[in-house]
Coordinates of C-alpha atoms in Angstrom, one line a residue:
Chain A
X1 CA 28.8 -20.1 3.9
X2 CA 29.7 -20.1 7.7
X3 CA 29.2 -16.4 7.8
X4 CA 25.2 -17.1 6.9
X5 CA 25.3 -19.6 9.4
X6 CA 25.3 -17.2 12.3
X7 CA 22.9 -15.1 10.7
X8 CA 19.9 -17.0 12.8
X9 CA 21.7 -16.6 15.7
X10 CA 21.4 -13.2 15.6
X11 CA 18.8 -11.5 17.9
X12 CA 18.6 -7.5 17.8
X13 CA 17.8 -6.4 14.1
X14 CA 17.3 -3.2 12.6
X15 CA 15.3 -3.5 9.4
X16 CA 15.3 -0.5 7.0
X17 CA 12.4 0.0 4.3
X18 CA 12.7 2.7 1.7
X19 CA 10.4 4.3 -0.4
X20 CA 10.7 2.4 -3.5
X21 CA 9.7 -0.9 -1.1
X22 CA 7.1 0.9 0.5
X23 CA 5.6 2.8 -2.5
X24 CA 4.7 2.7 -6.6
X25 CA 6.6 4.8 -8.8
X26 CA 3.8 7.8 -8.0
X27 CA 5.2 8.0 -4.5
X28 CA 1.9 6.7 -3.0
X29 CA 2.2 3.8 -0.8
X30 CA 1.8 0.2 -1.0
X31 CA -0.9 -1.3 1.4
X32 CA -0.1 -4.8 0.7
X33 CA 3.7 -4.4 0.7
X34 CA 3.4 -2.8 4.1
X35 CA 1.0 -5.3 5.0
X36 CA 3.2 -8.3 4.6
X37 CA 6.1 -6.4 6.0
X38 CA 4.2 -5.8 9.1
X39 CA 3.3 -9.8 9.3
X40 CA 6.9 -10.8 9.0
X41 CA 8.7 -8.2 11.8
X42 CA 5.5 -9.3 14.0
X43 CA 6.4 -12.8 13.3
X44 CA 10.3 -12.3 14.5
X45 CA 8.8 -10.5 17.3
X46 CA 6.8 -13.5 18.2
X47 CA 10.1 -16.2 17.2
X48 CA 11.8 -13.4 20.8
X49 CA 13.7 -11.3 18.4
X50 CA 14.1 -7.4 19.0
X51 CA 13.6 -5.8 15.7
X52 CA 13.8 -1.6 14.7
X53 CA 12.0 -0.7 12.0
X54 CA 13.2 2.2 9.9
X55 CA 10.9 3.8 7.3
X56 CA 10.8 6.1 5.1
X57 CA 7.4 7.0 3.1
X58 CA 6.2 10.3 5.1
X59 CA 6.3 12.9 2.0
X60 CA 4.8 10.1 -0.4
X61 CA 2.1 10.2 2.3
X62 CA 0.7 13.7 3.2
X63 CA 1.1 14.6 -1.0
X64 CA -1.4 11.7 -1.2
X65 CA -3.5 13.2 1.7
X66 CA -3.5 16.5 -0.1
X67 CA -4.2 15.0 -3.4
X68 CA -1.1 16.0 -4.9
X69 CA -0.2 14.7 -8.1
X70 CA 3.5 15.4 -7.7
X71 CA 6.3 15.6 -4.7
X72 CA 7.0 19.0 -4.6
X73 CA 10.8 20.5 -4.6
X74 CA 10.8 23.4 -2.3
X75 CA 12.2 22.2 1.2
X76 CA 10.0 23.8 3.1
X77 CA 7.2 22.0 1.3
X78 CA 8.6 19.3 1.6
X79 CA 8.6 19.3 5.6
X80 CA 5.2 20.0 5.2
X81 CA 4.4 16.8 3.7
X82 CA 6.5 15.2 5.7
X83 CA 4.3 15.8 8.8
X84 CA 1.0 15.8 7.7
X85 CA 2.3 12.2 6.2
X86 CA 4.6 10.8 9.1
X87 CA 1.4 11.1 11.5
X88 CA -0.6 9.2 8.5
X89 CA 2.3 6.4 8.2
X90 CA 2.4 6.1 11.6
X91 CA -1.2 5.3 11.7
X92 CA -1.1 3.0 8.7
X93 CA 1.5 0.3 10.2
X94 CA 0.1 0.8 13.9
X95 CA -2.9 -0.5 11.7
X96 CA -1.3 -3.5 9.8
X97 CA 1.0 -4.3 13.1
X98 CA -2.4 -4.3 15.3
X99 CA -3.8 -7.1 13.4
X100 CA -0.8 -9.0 14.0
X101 CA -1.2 -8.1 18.0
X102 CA 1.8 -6.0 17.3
X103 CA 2.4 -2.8 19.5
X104 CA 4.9 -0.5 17.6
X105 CA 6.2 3.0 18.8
X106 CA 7.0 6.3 16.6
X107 CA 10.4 7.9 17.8
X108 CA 11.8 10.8 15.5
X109 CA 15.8 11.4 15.4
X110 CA 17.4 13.9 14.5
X111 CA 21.4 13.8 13.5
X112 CA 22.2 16.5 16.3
X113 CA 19.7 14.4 18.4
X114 CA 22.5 11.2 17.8
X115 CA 25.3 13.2 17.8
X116 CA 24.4 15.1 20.9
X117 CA 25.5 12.6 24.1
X118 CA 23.1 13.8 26.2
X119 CA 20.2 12.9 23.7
X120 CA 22.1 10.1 22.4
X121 CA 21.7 8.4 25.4
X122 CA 18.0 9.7 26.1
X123 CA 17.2 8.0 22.4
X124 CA 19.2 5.2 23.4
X125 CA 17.0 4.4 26.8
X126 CA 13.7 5.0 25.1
X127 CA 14.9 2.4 22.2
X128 CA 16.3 -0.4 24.7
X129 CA 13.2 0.1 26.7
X130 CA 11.1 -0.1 23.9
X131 CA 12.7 -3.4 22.8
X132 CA 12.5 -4.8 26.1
X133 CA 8.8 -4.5 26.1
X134 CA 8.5 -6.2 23.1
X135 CA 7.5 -2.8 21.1
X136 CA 8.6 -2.5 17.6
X137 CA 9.8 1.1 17.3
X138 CA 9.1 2.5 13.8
X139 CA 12.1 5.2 13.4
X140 CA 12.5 7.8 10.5
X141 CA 14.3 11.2 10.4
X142 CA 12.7 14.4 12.4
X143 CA 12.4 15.8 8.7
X144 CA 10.2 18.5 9.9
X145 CA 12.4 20.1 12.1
X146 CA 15.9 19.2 10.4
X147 CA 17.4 22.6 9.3
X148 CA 18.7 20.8 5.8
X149 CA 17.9 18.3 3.7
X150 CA 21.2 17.0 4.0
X151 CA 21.3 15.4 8.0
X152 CA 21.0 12.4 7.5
X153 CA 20.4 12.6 3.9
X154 CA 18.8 9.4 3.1
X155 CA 17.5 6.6 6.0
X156 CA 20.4 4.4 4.8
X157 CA 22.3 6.6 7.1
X158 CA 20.5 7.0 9.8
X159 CA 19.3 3.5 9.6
X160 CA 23.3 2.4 10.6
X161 CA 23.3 5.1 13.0
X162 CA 20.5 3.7 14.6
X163 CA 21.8 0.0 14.7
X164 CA 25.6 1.3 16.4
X165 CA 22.6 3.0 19.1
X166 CA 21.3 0.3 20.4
X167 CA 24.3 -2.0 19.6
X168 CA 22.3 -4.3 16.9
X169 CA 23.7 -7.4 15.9
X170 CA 22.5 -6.9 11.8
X171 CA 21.4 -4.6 9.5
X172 CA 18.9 -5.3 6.8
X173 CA 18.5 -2.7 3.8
X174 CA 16.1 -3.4 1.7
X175 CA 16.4 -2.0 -1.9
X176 CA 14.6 -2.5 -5.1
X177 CA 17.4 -4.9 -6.4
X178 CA 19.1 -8.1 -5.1
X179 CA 21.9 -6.6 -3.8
X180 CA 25.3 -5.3 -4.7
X181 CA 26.3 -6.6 -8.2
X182 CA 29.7 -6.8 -10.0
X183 CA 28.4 -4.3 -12.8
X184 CA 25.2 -2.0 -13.2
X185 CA 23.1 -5.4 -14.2
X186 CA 20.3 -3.0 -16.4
X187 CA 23.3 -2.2 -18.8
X188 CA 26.0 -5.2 -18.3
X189 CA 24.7 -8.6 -18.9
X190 CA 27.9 -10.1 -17.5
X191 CA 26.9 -8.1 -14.1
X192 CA 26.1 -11.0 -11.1
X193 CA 25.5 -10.8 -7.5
X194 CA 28.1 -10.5 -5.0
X195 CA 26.7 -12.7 -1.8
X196 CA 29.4 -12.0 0.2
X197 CA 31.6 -9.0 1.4
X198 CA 34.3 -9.0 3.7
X199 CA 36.1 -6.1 3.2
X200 CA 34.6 -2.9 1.8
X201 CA 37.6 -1.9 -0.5
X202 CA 37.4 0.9 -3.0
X203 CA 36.7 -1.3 -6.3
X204 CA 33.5 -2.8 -4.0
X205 CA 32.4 1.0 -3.7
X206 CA 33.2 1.8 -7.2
X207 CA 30.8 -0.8 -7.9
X208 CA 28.0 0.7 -5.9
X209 CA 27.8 4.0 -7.9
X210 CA 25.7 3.9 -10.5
X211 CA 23.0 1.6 -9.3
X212 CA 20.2 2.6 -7.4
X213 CA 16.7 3.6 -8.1
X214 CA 15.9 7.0 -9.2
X215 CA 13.0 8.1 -7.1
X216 CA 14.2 7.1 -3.2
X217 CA 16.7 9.5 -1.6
X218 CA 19.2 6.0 -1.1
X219 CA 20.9 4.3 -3.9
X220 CA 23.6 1.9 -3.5
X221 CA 26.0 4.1 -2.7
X222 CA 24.8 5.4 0.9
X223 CA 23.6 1.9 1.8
X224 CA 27.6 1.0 0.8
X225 CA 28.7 3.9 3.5
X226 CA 25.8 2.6 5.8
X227 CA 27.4 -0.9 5.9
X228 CA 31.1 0.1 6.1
X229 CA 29.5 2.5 9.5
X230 CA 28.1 -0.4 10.7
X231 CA 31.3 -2.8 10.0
X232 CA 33.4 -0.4 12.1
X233 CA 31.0 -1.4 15.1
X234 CA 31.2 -4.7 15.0
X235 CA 27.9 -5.2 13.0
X236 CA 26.8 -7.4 10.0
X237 CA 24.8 -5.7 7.1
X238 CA 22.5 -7.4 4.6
X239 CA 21.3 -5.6 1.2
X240 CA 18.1 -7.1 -0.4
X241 CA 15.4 -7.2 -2.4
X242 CA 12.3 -5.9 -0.3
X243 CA 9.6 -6.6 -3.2
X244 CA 8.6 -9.4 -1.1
X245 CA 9.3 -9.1 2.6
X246 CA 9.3 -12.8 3.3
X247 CA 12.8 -12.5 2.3
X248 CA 13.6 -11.2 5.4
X249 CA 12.7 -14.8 6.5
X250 CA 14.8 -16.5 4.4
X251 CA 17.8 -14.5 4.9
X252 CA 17.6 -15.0 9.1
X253 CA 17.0 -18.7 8.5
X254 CA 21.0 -18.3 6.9
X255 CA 20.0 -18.5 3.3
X256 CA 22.3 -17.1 0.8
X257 CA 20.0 -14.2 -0.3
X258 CA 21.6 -10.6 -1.0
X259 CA 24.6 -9.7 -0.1
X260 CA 25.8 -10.2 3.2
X261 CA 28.3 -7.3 4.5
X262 CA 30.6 -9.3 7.4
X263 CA 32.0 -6.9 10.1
X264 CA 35.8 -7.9 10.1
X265 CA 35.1 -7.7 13.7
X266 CA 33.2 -10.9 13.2
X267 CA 35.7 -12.4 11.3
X268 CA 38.4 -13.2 13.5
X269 CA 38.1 -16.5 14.2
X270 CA 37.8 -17.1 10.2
X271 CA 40.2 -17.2 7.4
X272 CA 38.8 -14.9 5.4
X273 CA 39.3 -16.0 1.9
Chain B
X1 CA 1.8 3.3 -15.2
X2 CA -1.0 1.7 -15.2
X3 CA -2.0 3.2 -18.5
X4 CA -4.1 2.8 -21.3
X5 CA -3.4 4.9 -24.4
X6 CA -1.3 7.1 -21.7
X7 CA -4.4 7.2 -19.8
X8 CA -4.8 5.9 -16.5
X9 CA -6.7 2.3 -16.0
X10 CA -10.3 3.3 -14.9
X11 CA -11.9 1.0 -12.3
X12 CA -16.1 0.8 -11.8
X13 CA -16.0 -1.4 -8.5
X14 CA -19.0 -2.9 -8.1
X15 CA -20.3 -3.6 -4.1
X16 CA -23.0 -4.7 -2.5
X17 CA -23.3 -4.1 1.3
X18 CA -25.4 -7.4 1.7
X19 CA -22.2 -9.2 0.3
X20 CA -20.1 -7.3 3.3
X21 CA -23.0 -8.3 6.6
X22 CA -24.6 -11.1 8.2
X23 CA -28.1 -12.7 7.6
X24 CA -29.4 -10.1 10.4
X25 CA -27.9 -6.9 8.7
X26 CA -25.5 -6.6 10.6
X27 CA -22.2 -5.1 8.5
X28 CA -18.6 -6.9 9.2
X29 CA -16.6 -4.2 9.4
X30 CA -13.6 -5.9 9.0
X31 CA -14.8 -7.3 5.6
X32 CA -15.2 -3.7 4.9
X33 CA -12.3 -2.2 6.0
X34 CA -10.5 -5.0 4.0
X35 CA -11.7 -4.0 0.5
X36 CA -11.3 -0.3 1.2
X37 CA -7.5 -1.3 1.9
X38 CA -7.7 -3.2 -1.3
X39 CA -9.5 -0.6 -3.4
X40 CA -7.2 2.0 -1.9
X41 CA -3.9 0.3 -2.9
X42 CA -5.6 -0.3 -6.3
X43 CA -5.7 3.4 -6.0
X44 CA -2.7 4.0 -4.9
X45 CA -0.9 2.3 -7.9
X46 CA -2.2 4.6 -10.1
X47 CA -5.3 3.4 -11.4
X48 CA -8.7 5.7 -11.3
X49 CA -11.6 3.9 -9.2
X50 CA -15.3 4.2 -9.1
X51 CA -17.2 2.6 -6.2
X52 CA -20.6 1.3 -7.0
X53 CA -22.4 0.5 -3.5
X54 CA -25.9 -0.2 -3.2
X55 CA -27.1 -0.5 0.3
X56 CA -28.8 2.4 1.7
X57 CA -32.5 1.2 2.7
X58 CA -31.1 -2.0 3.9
X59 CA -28.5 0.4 6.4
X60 CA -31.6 2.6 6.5
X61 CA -34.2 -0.4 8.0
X62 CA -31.5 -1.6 10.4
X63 CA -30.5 2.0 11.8
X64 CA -35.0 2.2 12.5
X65 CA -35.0 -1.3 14.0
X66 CA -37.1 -2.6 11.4
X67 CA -36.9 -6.2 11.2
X68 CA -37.0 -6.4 7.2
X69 CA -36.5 -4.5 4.4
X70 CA -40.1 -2.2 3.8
X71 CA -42.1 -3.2 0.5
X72 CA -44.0 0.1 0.6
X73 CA -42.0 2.3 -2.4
X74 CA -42.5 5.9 -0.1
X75 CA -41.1 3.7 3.4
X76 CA -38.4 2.4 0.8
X77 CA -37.3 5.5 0.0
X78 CA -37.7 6.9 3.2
X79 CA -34.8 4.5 4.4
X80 CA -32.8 5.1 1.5
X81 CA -32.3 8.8 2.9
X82 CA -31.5 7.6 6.1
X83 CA -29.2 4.6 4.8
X84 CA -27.7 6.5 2.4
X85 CA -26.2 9.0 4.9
X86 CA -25.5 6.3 6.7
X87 CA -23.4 4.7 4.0
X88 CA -21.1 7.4 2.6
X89 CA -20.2 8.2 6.1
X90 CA -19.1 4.3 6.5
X91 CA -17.0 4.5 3.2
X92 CA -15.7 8.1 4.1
X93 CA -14.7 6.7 7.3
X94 CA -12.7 3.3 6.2
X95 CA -11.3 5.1 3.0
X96 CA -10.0 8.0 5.1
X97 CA -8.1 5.3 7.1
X98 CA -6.0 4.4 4.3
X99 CA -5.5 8.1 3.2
X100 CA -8.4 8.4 0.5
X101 CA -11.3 11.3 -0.1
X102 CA -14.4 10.3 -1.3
X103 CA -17.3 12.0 -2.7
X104 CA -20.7 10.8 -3.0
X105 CA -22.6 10.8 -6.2
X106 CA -26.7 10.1 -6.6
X107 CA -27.7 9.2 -9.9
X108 CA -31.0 8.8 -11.9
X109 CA -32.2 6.8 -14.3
X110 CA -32.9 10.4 -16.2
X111 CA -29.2 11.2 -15.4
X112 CA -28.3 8.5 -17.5
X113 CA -30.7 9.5 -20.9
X114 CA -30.8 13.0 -21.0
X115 CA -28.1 14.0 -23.1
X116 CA -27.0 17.3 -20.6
X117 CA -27.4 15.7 -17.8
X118 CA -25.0 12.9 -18.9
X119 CA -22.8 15.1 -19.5
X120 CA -22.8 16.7 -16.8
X121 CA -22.5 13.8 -14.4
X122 CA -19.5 13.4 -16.5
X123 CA -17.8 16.2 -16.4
X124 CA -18.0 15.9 -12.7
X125 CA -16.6 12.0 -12.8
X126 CA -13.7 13.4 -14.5
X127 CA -13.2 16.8 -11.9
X128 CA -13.4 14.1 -9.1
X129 CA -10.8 11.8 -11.0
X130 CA -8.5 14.3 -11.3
X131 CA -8.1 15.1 -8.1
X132 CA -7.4 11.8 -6.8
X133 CA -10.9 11.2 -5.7
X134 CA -12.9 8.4 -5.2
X135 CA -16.8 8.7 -6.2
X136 CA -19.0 6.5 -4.2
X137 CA -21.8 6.0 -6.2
X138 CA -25.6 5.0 -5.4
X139 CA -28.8 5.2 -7.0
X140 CA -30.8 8.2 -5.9
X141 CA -33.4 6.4 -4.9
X142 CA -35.4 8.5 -2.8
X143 CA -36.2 10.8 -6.0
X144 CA -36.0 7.9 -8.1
X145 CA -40.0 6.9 -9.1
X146 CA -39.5 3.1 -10.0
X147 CA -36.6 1.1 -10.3
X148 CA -35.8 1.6 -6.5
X149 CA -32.4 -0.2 -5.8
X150 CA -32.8 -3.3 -7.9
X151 CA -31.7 -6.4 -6.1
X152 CA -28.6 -6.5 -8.0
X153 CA -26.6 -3.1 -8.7
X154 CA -25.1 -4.2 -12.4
X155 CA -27.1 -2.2 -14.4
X156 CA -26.2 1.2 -12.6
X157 CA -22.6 0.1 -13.1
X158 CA -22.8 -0.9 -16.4
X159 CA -24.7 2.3 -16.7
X160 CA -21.2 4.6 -14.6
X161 CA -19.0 2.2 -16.9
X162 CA -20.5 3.2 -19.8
X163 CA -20.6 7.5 -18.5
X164 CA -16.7 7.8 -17.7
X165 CA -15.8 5.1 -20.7
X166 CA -14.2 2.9 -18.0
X167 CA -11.7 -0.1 -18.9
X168 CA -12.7 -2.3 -16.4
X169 CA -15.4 -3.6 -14.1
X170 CA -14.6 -5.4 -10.9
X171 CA -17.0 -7.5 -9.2
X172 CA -16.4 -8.3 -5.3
X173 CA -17.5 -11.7 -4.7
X174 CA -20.9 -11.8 -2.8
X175 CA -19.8 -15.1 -0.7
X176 CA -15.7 -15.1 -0.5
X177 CA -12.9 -12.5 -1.2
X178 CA -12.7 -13.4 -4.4
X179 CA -12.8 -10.7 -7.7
X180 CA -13.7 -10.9 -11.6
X181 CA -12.2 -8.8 -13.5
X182 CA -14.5 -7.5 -16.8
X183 CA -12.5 -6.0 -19.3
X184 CA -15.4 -3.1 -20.1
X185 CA -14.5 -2.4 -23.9
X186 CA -15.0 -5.8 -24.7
X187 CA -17.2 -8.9 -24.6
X188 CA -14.3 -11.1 -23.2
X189 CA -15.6 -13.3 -20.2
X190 CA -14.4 -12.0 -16.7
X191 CA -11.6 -13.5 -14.9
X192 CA -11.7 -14.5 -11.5
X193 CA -8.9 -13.5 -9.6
X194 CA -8.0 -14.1 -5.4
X195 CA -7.1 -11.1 -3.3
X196 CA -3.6 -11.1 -3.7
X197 CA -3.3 -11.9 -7.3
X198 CA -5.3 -8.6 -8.2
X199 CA -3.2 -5.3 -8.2
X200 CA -0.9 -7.6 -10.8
X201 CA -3.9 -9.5 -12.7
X202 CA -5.8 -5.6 -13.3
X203 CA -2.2 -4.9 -14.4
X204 CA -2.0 -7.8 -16.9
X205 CA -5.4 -6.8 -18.3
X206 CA -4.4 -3.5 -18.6
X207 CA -1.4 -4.2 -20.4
X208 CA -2.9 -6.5 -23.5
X209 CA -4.9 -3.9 -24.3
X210 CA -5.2 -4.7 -27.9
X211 CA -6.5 -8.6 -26.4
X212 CA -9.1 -6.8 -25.5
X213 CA -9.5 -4.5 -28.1
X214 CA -11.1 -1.3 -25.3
X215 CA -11.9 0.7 -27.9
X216 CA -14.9 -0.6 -29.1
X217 CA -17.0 -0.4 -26.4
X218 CA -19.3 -3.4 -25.8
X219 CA -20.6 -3.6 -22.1
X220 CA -21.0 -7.2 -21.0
X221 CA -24.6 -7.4 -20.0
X222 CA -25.5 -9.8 -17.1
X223 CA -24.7 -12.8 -19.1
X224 CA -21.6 -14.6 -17.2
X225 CA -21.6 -12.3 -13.9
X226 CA -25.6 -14.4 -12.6
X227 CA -23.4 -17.0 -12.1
X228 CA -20.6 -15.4 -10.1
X229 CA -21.1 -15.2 -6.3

């Protein structure tokens, strides 16, 4: 447990929200979800933490606005959605966060953008900035102008990305399940929740394929590869349910909730077994 | 999934604009904005609403200055087609916030007993459903000769319930944020339900379906609902 005991203690938190937290099966989003999501980050913003939001949701979004029953597969579509819907999102949690007294900001990335120094740093600066004033910046992949599907891929990525930017000290994924189990728990009844990892070895991979929900880009796998990203920098990750975000609560107050990935950078004044 | 019989749950929403402003007419605009969020999410999930507003010639009197409502039936009507405007753009506005399109829908008293005309308004319901669309639905009183909006909208619902063979009538609370849930097919007494209990509770209702037994449609007449506020 004295892993979760530095979890409070840990200030600059990027929180990542997919679309199967955000939104019901049909893709369309979740206004009280997002409402109570909005009323916990502003509530850590209040406590003096720094907290990143990434989110996805933007296609869900504009196929709503253009009362499409169905995403659409064509890529180009797709982008389309994507920013008709990402100016909509935008709107929606600058909404929710304003009752809350809650300024938030929109920044775009791209991978080149991250990858690219010069950028890099320019995203870096407007981030820190950002933080520093107390803004909450709401983050999700340029998906209009990425030239593939595959940049980022999924959020889970760019999520860890984002946290080596601007040197957080956690990362928070929130999933549709508890966390990394031993076996797929919808077809192994013997399957339980690991709470904590400190090493990402190949059978703790093997367990992450599989598992995962079937409509967000994300499943366990990528959020696996986002926390062994972020263990390389020195950062802690924490997969969790996000059905209800007052979890997030819970888990920064040290409580064994989801599964806690520990940096081995964070580990060496610990035994580790 | 939020189905019945593979269909999707159907929602008359039953609001009255007096419920949502202050003694002097004045509309709380957060109240509204609230349950257009709410009704939206409902939405959202999957399930088909209807939106039952009275509250055109009181919007009407207030947008002349009048200091009450007019008793005169032409002046009534008169502010119905100003309030009325008035009113669809106020939904229109709120419901386009949280990513919704509305369209507005008049209806009769003659709508509702002629056989074609029925189905017509019908077959317009269920074009507007389809798309994802949410009707906004008032009396159209200023063609209306008596009947002009009734102090209490439940017969016009009752009437829309009965037209698009809903599964459900929800009542907003005149005096709190409260809900009751009616399950339409049925003579079940409503349940009251909070806020936050209501995406889940419509959900439940939805799901015992043969509790409630929706195909034999019996419409709950005013009975239980006088004493809900």
């Amino acid at each position: 447990m004295e892993h979760r005991n530095k979890i409070p203690g840990k200030n600059r938190i990027v929180i990542k929200v997919g679309t199967s937290t955000l939104s019901y099966p049909n893709g369309r989003l979740n206004f009280q979800r997002i409402e109570k999501l909005a009323k916990v980050i502003s509530l850590l913003q209040n406590k003096g933490k720094q907290v990143i939001l990434v989110s996805s949701g933007s296609i869900g979004v504009g196929a709503g606005r253009l009362g499409l029953k169905d995403r659409p597969d064509d890529l180009a579509e797709k982008q389309a959605l994507a920013a008709i819907g990402q100016a909509e999102l935008i709107k929606i949690y600058q909404k929710f966060f304003d009752a809350y007294d809650q300024n938030v900001a929109q920044v775009l990335l791209t991978k080149d953008g991250l990858i690219n120094s010069l950028s890099r740093s320019n995203a870096h600066n407007t981030l820190n900035t950002l933080l520093n004033m107390s803004i909450v910046p709401i983050i999700n992949e340029n998906d209009t102008v990425s030239t593939e599907e595959i940049e980022f891929g999924d959020n889970d990525t760019l999520s860890a990305y984002v946290a080596i930017l601007v040197e957080a000290e956690l990362l928070v994924l929130l999933s549709d399940i508890e966390g990394l189990y031993s076996a797929d728990p919808k077809k192994d009844n013997s399957a339980r929740i690991i709470h904590k990892v400190t090493r990402i070895t190949p059978e703790i991979e093997q367990m992450a394929t599989g598992a995962g929900s079937s409509f967000g880009k994300g499943g366990m796998a990528t959020k696996i590869a986002a926390a062994k990203l972020c263990d390389k920098a020195g950062i802690d990750t924490i997969i969790t349910n996000g059905e209800e975000p007052s979890i997030i609560i819970d888990l920064l107050e040290g409580k064994e909730v989801g599964t806690l990935f520990v940096s081995a950078k964070n580990q060496q004044t610990f035994n580790p077994n | 999934m939020k189905t019945v019989n593979g269909n999707s749950l159907k929602v008359v929403v039953k609001i009255e604009i007096k419920s949502l402003s202050d003694p002097d007419g004045n509309l709380d605009e957060e109240k509204l904005e609230r349950l257009v969020m709410i009704l939206s999410n409902l939405h959202n999930s999957g399930m088909q609403i209807l939106v039952v507003s009275s509250g055109a010639i009181a919007l009407g009197s207030k947008r002349m200055g009048l200091k009450s409502l007019p008793e005169d039936h032409i002046q009534m009507q008169a502010m119905a087609a100003i309030g009325q405007a008035e009113l669809i753009k106020i939904y229109q506005h709120y419901f386009e916030e949280y990513n919704q399109v509305v369209a507005q829908i008049l209806l009769t008293n003659q709508a509702m007993t002629n056989a074609e005309r029925q189905a017509n308004a019908r077959n317009t319901f269920s074009k507007l459903l389809d798309k994802n669309i949410i009707p906004v639905i008032n009396e159209n009183d200023t063609v209306s000769t008596e009947d002009i909006e009734l102090n209490d909208n439940y017969p016009l619902v009752l009437n829309v319930a009965r037209l698009v063979d809903a599964h459900i009538i929800l009542i907003k609370s005149v005096s709190d944020g409260r809900y009751m849930i009616v399950p339409a097919g049925t003579t079940t007494p409503g349940i009251i339900v909070n806020e936050e209990e209501l995406p889940e509770k419509l959900a439940e209702v939805a799901g015992e379906r043969s509790l409630y037994e929706f195909e034999s449609r019996v419409f709950p007449e005013k009975f239980e609902l006088l004493n809900f506020q």
